[in-house]
mmCIF file of C-alpha atoms and ligand atoms in Angstrom:
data_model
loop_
_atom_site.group_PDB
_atom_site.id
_atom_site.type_symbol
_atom_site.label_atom_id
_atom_site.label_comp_id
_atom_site.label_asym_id
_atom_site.label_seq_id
_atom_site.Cartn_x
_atom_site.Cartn_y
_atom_site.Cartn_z
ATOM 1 C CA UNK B 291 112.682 59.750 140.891
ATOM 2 C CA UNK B 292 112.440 59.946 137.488
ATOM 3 C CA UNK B 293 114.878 60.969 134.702
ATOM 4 C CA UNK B 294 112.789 64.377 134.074
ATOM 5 C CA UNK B 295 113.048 65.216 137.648
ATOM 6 C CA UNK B 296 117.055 65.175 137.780
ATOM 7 C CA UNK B 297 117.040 66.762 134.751
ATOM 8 C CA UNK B 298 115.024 69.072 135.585
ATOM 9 C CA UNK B 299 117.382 69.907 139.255
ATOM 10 C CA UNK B 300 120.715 70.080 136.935
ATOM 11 C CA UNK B 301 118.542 72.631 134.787
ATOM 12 C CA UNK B 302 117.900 75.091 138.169
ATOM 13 C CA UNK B 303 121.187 74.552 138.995
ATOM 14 C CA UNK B 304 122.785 75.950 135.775
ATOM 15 C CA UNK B 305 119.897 78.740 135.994
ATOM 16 C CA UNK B 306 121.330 79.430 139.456
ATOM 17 C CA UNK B 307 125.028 79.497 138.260
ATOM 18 C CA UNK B 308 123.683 81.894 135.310
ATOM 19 C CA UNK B 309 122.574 84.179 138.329
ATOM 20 C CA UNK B 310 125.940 84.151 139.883
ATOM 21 C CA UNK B 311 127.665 85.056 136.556
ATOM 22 C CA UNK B 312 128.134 81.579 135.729
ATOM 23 C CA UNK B 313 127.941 79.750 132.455
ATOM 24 C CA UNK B 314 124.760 77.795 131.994
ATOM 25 C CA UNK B 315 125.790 73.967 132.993
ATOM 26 C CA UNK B 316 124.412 71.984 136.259
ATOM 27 C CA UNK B 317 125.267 68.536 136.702
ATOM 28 C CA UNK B 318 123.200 65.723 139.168
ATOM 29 C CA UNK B 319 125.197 62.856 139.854
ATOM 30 C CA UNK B 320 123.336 59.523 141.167
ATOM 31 C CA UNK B 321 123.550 56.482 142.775
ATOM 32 C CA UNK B 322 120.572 53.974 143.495
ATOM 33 C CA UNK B 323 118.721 56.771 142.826
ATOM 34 C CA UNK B 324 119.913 59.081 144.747
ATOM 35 C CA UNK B 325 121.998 62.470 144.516
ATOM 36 C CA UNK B 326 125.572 61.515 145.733
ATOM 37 C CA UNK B 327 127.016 64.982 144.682
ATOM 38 C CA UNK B 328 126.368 68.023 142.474
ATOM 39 C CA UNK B 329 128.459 70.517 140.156
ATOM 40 C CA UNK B 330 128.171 72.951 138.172
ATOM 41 C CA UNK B 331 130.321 74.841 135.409
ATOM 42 C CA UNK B 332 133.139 76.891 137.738
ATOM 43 C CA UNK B 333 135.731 77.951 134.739
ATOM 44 C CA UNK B 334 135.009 81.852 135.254
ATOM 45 C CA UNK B 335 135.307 80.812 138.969
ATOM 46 C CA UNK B 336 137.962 79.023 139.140
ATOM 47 C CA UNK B 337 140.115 79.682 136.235
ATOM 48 C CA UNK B 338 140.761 76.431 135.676
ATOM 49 C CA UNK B 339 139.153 75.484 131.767
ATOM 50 C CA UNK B 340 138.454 71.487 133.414
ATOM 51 C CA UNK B 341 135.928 72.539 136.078
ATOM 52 C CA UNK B 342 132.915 71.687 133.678
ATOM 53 C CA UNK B 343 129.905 70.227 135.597
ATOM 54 C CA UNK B 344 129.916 67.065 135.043
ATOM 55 C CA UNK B 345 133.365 66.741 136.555
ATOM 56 C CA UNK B 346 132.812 68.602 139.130
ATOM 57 C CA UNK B 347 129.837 66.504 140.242
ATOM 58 C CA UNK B 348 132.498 63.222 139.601
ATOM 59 C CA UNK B 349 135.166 64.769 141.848
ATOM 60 C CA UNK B 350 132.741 65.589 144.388
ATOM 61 C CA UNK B 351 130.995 62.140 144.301
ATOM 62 C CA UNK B 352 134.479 60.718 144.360
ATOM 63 C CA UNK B 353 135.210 62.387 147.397
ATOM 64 C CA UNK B 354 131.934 61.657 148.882
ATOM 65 C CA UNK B 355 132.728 57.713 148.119
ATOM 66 C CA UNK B 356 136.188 57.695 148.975
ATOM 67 C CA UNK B 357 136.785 55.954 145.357
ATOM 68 C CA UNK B 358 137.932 57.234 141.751
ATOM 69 C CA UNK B 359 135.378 54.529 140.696
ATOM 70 C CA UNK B 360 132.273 55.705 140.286
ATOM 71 C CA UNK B 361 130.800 52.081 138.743
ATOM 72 C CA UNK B 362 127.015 51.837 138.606
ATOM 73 C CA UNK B 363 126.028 55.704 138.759
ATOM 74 C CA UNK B 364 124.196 58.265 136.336
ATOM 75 C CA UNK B 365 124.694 61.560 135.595
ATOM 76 C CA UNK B 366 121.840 63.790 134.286
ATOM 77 C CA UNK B 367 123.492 67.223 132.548
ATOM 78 C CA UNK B 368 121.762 70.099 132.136
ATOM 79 C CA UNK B 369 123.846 70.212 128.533
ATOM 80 C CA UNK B 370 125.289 67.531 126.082
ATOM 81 C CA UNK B 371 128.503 66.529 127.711
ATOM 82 C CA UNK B 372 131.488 67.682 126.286
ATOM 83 C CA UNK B 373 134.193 65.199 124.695
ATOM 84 C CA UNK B 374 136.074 65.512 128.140
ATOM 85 C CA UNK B 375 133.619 64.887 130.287
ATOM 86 C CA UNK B 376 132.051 62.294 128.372
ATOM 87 C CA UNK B 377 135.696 60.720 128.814
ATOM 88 C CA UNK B 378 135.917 61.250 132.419
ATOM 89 C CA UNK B 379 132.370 59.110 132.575
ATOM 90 C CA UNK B 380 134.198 56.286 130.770
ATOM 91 C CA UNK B 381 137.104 56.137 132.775
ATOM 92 C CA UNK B 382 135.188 56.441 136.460
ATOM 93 C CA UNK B 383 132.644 53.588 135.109
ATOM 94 C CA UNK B 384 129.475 55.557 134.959
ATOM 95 C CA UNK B 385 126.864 53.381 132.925
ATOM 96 C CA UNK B 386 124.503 56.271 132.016
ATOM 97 C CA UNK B 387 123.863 60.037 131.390
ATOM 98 C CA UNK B 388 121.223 61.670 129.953
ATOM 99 C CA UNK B 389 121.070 65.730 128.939
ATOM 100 C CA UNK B 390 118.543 67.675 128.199
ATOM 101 C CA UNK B 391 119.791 70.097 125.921
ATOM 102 C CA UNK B 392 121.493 68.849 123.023
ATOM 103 C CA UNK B 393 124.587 70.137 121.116
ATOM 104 C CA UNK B 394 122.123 71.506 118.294
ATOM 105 C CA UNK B 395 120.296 73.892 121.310
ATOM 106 C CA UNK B 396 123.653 75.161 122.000
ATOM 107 C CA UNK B 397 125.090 75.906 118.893
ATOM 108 C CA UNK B 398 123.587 79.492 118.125
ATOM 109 C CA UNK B 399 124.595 80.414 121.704
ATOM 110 C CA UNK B 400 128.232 79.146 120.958
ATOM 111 C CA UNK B 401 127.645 76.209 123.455
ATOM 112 C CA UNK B 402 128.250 73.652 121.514
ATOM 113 C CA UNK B 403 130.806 70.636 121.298
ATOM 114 C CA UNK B 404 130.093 69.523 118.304
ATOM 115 C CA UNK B 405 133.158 70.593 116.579
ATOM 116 C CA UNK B 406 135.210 69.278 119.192
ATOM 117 C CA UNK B 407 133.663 65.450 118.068
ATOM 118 C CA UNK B 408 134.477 66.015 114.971
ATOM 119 C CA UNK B 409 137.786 66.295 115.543
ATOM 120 C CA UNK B 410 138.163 63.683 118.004
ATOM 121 C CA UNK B 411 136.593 61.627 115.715
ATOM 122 C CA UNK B 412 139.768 61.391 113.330
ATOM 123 C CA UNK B 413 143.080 59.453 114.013
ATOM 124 C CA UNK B 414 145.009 61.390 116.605
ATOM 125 C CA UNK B 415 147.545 61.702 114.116
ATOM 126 C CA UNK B 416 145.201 63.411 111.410
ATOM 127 C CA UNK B 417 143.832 66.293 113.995
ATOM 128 C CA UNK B 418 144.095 69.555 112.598
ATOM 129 C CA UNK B 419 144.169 71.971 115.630
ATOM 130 C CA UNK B 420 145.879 69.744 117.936
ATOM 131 C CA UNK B 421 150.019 68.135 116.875
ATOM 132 C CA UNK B 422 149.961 64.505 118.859
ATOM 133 C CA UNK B 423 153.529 62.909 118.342
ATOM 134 C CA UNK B 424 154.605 59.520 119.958
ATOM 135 C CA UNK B 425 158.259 59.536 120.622
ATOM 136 C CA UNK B 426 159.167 56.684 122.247
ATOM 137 C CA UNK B 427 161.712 57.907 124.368
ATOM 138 C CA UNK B 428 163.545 55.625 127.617
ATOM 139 C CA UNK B 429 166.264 57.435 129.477
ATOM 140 C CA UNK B 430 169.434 55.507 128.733
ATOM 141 C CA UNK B 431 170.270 53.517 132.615
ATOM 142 C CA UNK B 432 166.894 54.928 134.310
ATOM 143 C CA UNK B 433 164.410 52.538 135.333
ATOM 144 C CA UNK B 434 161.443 52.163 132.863
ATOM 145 C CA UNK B 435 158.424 53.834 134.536
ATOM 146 C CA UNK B 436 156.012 51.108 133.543
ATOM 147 C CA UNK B 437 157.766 48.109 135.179
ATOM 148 C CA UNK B 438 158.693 50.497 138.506
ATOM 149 C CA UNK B 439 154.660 50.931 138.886
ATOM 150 C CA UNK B 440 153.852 47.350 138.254
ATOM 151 C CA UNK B 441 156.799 46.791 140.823
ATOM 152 C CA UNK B 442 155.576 48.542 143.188
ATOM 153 C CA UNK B 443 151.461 47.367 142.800
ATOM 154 C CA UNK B 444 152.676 43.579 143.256
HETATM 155 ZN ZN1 ZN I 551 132.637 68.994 129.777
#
């Protein structure tokens, strides 16, 4: 199947999640070319603010693997992937996503990331909206988390 056609089934499902009072994001995720799992955006649902589409459609094709690596697959978003999700891709080993509307589309419909980029694109410690302090602190006697995990994993 071609890229258009995923595209184009992440597109009806964000139409569908519109319908159910939903915000417009569907999310295909697949392996070998084929769909291993699905998701669209579920914060209205849900309540929870991290239940975006694209990682809904990585915990589901987690589950459906059995494995927090998801080396090797695609995604194809309905919408530009937001800096969290985008992350999420990186750290499950996805190789590729594609979107079919951009953050530009979204912007006059307040559906855009862009902002959030441009933010993340400064040090950590130069973010305007967002304090991120390193304080280095160890627990005087307690064992040093770090060296109890590698420990543990041999
Ligand atoms: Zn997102």
């Amino acid at each position: 199947m071609s890229a258009e056609r995923f595209l184009c089934e992440a597109i009806d499902l964000a139409r569908d999640n519109v319908r159910r009072g939903g915000r417009p994001f569907g999310a295909v995720l697949v392996k070998d070319g084929k769909v291993i799992a699905t998701g669209v955006n579920e914060i209205g649902a849900t309540g929870d603010p991290t239940t975006h589409a694209e990682l809904q459609a990585i915990r589901a094709a987690s589950r459906a693997l059995g494995s927090p690596r998801l080396d090797g697959c695609v995604i194809y978003a309905s919408g530009h992937p937001c800096p969290m999700c985008l992350a999420a891709m990186h750290l499950t080993g996805i190789t590729e996503v594609t979107y079919a509307y951009s953050n530009e589309d979204g912007e006059p419909y307040g559906l855009s990331t862009a902002a959030i980029y441009a933010e993340m694109a400064r040090p950590v410690a130069e973010h305007r909206t967002l304090k991120v302090a390193y304080v280095p602190v160890r627990p005087e006697g307690a064992e040093d988390i770090y060296k109890m995990w590698k420990a543990a994993a041999g």
